mmCIF file of C-alpha atoms in Angstrom:
data_model
loop_
_atom_site.group_PDB
_atom_site.id
_atom_site.type_symbol
_atom_site.label_atom_id
_atom_site.label_comp_id
_atom_site.label_asym_id
_atom_site.label_seq_id
_atom_site.Cartn_x
_atom_site.Cartn_y
_atom_site.Cartn_z
ATOM 1 C CA MET A 1 0.000 0.000 0.000
ATOM 2 C CA GLU A 2 1.524 3.346 -1.018
ATOM 3 C CA LEU A 3 1.865 6.050 1.600
ATOM 4 C CA ALA A 4 -0.136 8.455 -0.575
ATOM 5 C CA TYR A 5 -3.167 6.244 -0.011
ATOM 6 C CA TYR A 6 -3.195 7.118 3.670
ATOM 7 C CA SER A 7 -3.793 10.815 3.011
ATOM 8 C CA ASP A 8 -7.390 9.889 2.154
ATOM 9 C CA TYR A 9 -7.858 8.984 5.822
ATOM 10 C CA ALA A 10 -7.399 12.661 6.713
ATOM 11 C CA VAL A 11 -9.820 13.850 4.035
ATOM 12 C CA ARG A 12 -12.512 11.342 5.053
ATOM 13 C CA LEU A 13 -12.322 12.380 8.694
ATOM 14 C CA VAL A 14 -12.310 16.129 8.027
ATOM 15 C CA ASN A 15 -15.259 15.825 5.661
ATOM 16 C CA SER A 16 -17.377 13.956 8.199
ATOM 17 C CA GLU A 17 -18.372 17.437 9.366
ATOM 18 C CA GLU A 18 -19.789 20.423 7.472
ATOM 19 C CA PRO A 19 -19.309 23.303 9.950
ATOM 20 C CA VAL A 20 -20.979 25.988 7.856
ATOM 21 C CA ARG A 21 -24.099 23.869 7.394
ATOM 22 C CA GLY A 22 -24.046 22.698 10.999
ATOM 23 C CA LYS A 23 -23.901 19.027 9.964
ATOM 24 C CA ASP A 24 -21.876 16.314 11.694
ATOM 25 C CA ALA A 25 -21.933 12.682 10.557
ATOM 26 C CA LEU A 26 -19.595 11.567 13.342
ATOM 27 C CA THR A 27 -22.242 10.809 15.951
ATOM 28 C CA SER A 28 -21.816 7.098 16.705
ATOM 29 C CA VAL A 29 -19.249 4.329 16.958
ATOM 30 C CA GLU A 30 -20.649 2.922 13.702
ATOM 31 C CA ALA A 31 -19.780 6.190 11.958
ATOM 32 C CA VAL A 32 -16.241 5.954 13.355
ATOM 33 C CA ARG A 33 -15.869 2.408 12.057
ATOM 34 C CA ASP A 34 -17.081 3.421 8.604
ATOM 35 C CA LEU A 35 -14.152 5.829 8.316
ATOM 36 C CA PHE A 36 -11.700 2.922 8.322
ATOM 37 C CA GLY A 37 -13.035 1.640 5.020
ATOM 38 C CA GLY A 38 -11.579 -1.789 4.270
ATOM 39 C CA ASN A 39 -9.400 -1.853 7.378
ATOM 40 C CA GLN A 40 -11.968 -3.766 9.388
ATOM 41 C CA SER A 41 -9.528 -5.199 11.928
ATOM 42 C CA ALA A 42 -8.717 -1.661 13.067
ATOM 43 C CA ALA A 43 -12.366 -0.582 12.867
ATOM 44 C CA ARG A 44 -13.431 -3.305 15.280
ATOM 45 C CA ARG A 45 -11.329 -1.726 18.032
ATOM 46 C CA ALA A 46 -13.477 1.432 18.002
ATOM 47 C CA THR A 47 -15.654 2.111 21.040
ATOM 48 C CA ASP A 48 -18.083 4.847 22.023
ATOM 49 C CA ALA A 49 -15.189 6.748 23.624
ATOM 50 C CA ASP A 50 -13.573 7.120 20.202
ATOM 51 C CA VAL A 51 -16.385 9.355 18.934
ATOM 52 C CA THR A 52 -15.190 12.271 21.067
ATOM 53 C CA ARG A 53 -11.529 11.484 20.396
ATOM 54 C CA PHE A 54 -12.103 11.389 16.632
ATOM 55 C CA ARG A 55 -13.829 14.772 16.738
ATOM 56 C CA SER A 56 -10.813 16.267 18.478
ATOM 57 C CA VAL A 57 -8.408 14.888 15.862
ATOM 58 C CA ARG A 58 -10.774 16.036 13.108
ATOM 59 C CA ALA A 59 -10.626 19.637 14.326
ATOM 60 C CA ARG A 60 -6.820 19.527 14.302
ATOM 61 C CA LEU A 61 -6.679 18.063 10.804
ATOM 62 C CA ARG A 62 -9.115 20.678 9.504
ATOM 63 C CA ALA A 63 -6.853 23.344 10.988
ATOM 64 C CA VAL A 64 -4.026 21.997 8.798
ATOM 65 C CA PHE A 65 -6.181 22.336 5.673
ATOM 66 C CA GLU A 66 -7.334 25.811 6.722
ATOM 67 C CA ALA A 67 -3.755 26.993 7.221
ATOM 68 C CA ALA A 68 -2.776 25.591 3.826
ATOM 69 C CA ASP A 69 -5.834 27.178 2.216
ATOM 70 C CA HIS A 70 -4.824 30.566 3.664
ATOM 71 C CA GLY A 71 -1.306 30.169 2.296
ATOM 72 C CA ASP A 72 0.326 29.809 5.733
ATOM 73 C CA GLU A 73 2.729 26.966 4.978
ATOM 74 C CA THR A 74 4.637 27.236 8.252
ATOM 75 C CA LEU A 75 1.498 26.964 10.373
ATOM 76 C CA ALA A 76 0.218 24.016 8.332
ATOM 77 C CA VAL A 77 3.502 22.178 8.828
ATOM 78 C CA ASP A 78 3.671 23.021 12.550
ATOM 79 C CA LEU A 79 0.127 21.754 13.125
ATOM 80 C CA LEU A 80 0.841 18.566 11.227
ATOM 81 C CA ASN A 81 4.113 18.008 13.056
ATOM 82 C CA SER A 82 2.301 18.220 16.392
ATOM 83 C CA LEU A 83 -0.004 15.424 15.256
ATOM 84 C CA LEU A 84 2.929 13.322 14.065
ATOM 85 C CA LEU A 85 4.635 13.699 17.431
ATOM 86 C CA GLU A 86 1.515 12.770 19.369
ATOM 87 C CA PHE A 87 0.534 9.897 17.074
ATOM 88 C CA PRO A 88 3.710 8.215 15.788
ATOM 89 C CA VAL A 89 3.675 5.399 13.246
ATOM 90 C CA SER A 90 5.781 2.303 12.640
ATOM 91 C CA PRO A 91 6.616 1.979 8.931
ATOM 92 C CA GLN A 92 7.244 -1.523 7.643
ATOM 93 C CA ILE A 93 8.046 -3.115 4.299
ATOM 94 C CA SER A 94 5.169 -5.300 3.225
ATOM 95 C CA GLY A 95 4.393 -7.573 0.292
ATOM 96 C CA HIS A 96 1.218 -9.311 1.397
ATOM 97 C CA ASP A 97 -1.450 -9.928 -1.231
ATOM 98 C CA HIS A 98 0.630 -8.255 -3.952
ATOM 99 C CA ARG A 99 2.540 -10.415 -6.469
ATOM 100 C CA ASP A 100 4.178 -9.739 -9.799
ATOM 101 C CA ASP A 101 3.790 -11.933 -12.891
ATOM 102 C CA ASP A 102 6.470 -14.285 -11.577
ATOM 103 C CA GLY A 103 4.780 -14.670 -8.211
ATOM 104 C CA ARG A 104 7.300 -12.570 -6.327
ATOM 105 C CA PRO A 105 6.129 -10.085 -3.669
ATOM 106 C CA LEU A 106 5.643 -6.497 -4.778
ATOM 107 C CA TRP A 107 7.358 -4.807 -1.861
ATOM 108 C CA HIS A 108 5.907 -1.510 -0.664
ATOM 109 C CA MET A 109 5.816 0.662 2.428
ATOM 110 C CA HIS A 110 3.087 -0.060 4.948
ATOM 111 C CA LEU A 111 2.207 1.734 8.172
ATOM 112 C CA ALA A 112 1.980 -0.792 10.982
ATOM 113 C CA ASP A 113 -1.026 -0.342 13.215
ATOM 114 C CA HIS A 114 -0.271 -1.026 16.893
ATOM 115 C CA PRO A 115 -2.097 1.761 18.737
ATOM 116 C CA SER A 116 -3.588 1.851 22.218
ATOM 117 C CA ASN A 117 -7.013 2.727 20.790
ATOM 118 C CA ALA A 118 -8.792 3.191 17.462
ATOM 119 C CA THR A 119 -8.347 6.981 17.463
ATOM 120 C CA ALA A 120 -4.576 6.771 17.934
ATOM 121 C CA GLY A 121 -4.295 4.305 15.060
ATOM 122 C CA TYR A 122 -6.434 6.342 12.689
ATOM 123 C CA ALA A 123 -4.781 9.648 13.628
ATOM 124 C CA ALA A 124 -1.307 8.218 13.064
ATOM 125 C CA ILE A 125 -2.203 6.934 9.612
ATOM 126 C CA ALA A 126 -4.056 10.115 8.607
ATOM 127 C CA ALA A 127 -1.287 12.440 9.808
ATOM 128 C CA MET A 128 1.474 10.411 8.149
ATOM 129 C CA GLY A 129 -0.436 10.171 4.891
ATOM 130 C CA LEU A 130 -1.103 13.905 4.882
ATOM 131 C CA ALA A 131 2.534 14.633 5.719
ATOM 132 C CA PHE A 132 3.671 12.493 2.799
ATOM 133 C CA HIS A 133 1.304 14.284 0.435
ATOM 134 C CA LEU A 134 2.400 17.695 1.689
ATOM 135 C CA THR A 135 6.128 17.038 1.370
ATOM 136 C CA GLU A 136 5.813 15.228 -1.953
ATOM 137 C CA TYR A 137 3.469 17.631 -3.747
ATOM 138 C CA GLY A 138 3.472 20.893 -1.768
ATOM 139 C CA VAL A 139 1.301 22.635 0.808
ATOM 140 C CA ASP A 140 -0.757 24.274 -1.917
ATOM 141 C CA ARG A 141 -2.078 20.825 -2.850
ATOM 142 C CA LEU A 142 -4.171 20.833 0.341
ATOM 143 C CA GLY A 143 -7.378 22.757 -0.193
ATOM 144 C CA LEU A 144 -10.864 23.592 1.024
ATOM 145 C CA CYS A 145 -13.747 23.664 -1.439
ATOM 146 C CA GLU A 146 -14.522 27.159 -2.727
ATOM 147 C CA ALA A 147 -18.192 26.339 -3.386
ATOM 148 C CA ALA A 148 -19.861 28.010 -0.413
ATOM 149 C CA PRO A 149 -21.092 26.789 1.957
ATOM 150 C CA CYS A 150 -19.318 23.452 1.368
ATOM 151 C CA ARG A 151 -15.702 23.937 2.565
ATOM 152 C CA ASN A 152 -14.919 20.228 2.335
ATOM 153 C CA ALA A 153 -11.247 19.281 2.299
ATOM 154 C CA TYR A 154 -9.588 17.879 -0.805
ATOM 155 C CA LEU A 155 -6.149 16.901 -2.105
ATOM 156 C CA ASP A 156 -5.254 18.511 -5.415
ATOM 157 C CA THR A 157 -3.788 15.908 -7.760
ATOM 158 C CA SER A 158 -4.327 17.902 -10.957
ATOM 159 C CA THR A 159 -1.340 18.353 -13.262
ATOM 160 C CA ASN A 160 -1.585 22.143 -13.260
ATOM 161 C CA ARG A 161 -2.541 22.730 -9.612
ATOM 162 C CA SER A 162 -5.906 24.098 -10.691
ATOM 163 C CA ARG A 163 -8.350 22.265 -8.451
ATOM 164 C CA ARG A 164 -10.669 24.515 -6.443
ATOM 165 C CA TYR A 165 -13.587 22.251 -5.512
ATOM 166 C CA CYS A 166 -13.988 19.003 -3.611
ATOM 167 C CA SER A 167 -16.191 17.364 -6.249
ATOM 168 C CA ASP A 168 -17.676 17.765 -9.715
ATOM 169 C CA ARG A 169 -21.006 18.522 -8.063
ATOM 170 C CA CYS A 170 -19.595 21.515 -6.201
ATOM 171 C CA ALA A 171 -17.732 22.707 -9.310
ATOM 172 C CA THR A 172 -20.956 22.608 -11.320
ATOM 173 C CA ARG A 173 -22.912 24.409 -8.611
ATOM 174 C CA ALA A 174 -20.262 27.140 -8.366
ATOM 175 C CA ASN A 175 -20.133 27.573 -12.141
ATOM 176 C CA VAL A 176 -23.921 27.860 -12.349
ATOM 177 C CA ALA A 177 -23.944 30.417 -9.517
ATOM 178 C CA ALA A 178 -21.209 32.444 -11.242
ATOM 179 C CA TYR A 179 -23.101 32.305 -14.554
ATOM 180 C CA ARG A 180 -26.313 33.537 -12.924
ATOM 181 C CA ALA A 181 -24.424 36.315 -11.153
ATOM 182 C CA ARG A 182 -22.948 37.482 -14.470
ATOM 183 C CA LYS A 183 -26.397 37.454 -16.081
ATOM 184 C CA ARG A 184 -27.856 39.519 -13.234
ATOM 185 C CA LEU A 185 -25.010 42.017 -13.556
ATOM 186 C CA GLU A 186 -25.538 42.255 -17.319
ATOM 187 C CA ALA A 187 -29.284 42.762 -16.810
ATOM 188 C CA ASP A 188 -28.652 45.480 -14.201
ATOM 189 C CA ARG A 189 -26.239 47.243 -16.542
ATOM 190 C CA THR A 190 -28.702 47.034 -19.431
ATOM 191 C CA ALA A 191 -31.480 48.387 -17.247
ATOM 192 C CA GLY A 192 -29.219 51.161 -16.025
ATOM 193 C CA THR A 193 -28.241 52.096 -19.564
ATOM 194 C CA GLY A 194 -31.926 52.161 -20.587
ATOM 195 C CA LEU A 195 -32.873 54.409 -17.686
ATOM 196 C CA ALA A 196 -29.989 56.764 -18.485
ATOM 197 C CA ALA A 197 -31.100 56.937 -22.123
ATOM 198 C CA GLU A 198 -34.695 57.699 -21.128
ATOM 199 C CA SER A 199 -33.511 60.390 -18.756
ATOM 200 C CA ALA A 200 -31.366 61.955 -21.464
ATOM 201 C CA GLN A 201 -34.293 61.900 -23.897
ATOM 202 C CA ARG A 202 -36.581 63.586 -21.365
ATOM 203 C CA THR A 203 -33.959 66.249 -20.668
ATOM 204 C CA THR A 204 -33.506 66.920 -24.402
ATOM 205 C CA ALA A 205 -37.242 67.096 -24.995
ATOM 206 C CA SER A 206 -37.687 69.482 -22.077
ATOM 207 C CA GLY A 207 -34.928 71.730 -23.428
ATOM 208 C CA GLU A 208 -36.453 71.840 -26.876
ATOM 209 C CA ARG A 209 -39.733 73.073 -25.441
#
């Protein structure tokens, strides 16, 4: 499993909440377990106590994305480093379930999961994955959706660093809103021009009399 894969852990956790809309999907141990995806052995360790712990880690991860979104690279790195110190990982070389055409293991880096609780394990993986993405691709590849009121986190993997939205749905909604705003502005300008022309005509007519 490539280290880049683990950065999705951070995005999934951050996006379990929509602060602007006042929505929070992280309300039960089942919701915590869902965040682990296919890592069911780690998910089974989750208890009710992890709900509160996960929310705390989520707030800290969102702060990393917010700092990056504001262009404060140093703060983003400092916040992420604090998570890495608190939730260390144990990298290992693994080749399980991955074979080449000759049957030999396809060796890759894997983050060993030996935490004291489910939150510690998830936080370690999410922080390490995000750190790898940040150092490999740059702080500006961490973003928050510009389609208000979404503000979901995303990782920009575009070739030209052009991503601004968390999903195609948000991109479409933002484009439609921008199009409507332009049309309203054009209509206001047209109306204003018409009123100015009428006023000028009335002034001219009054002068002629």
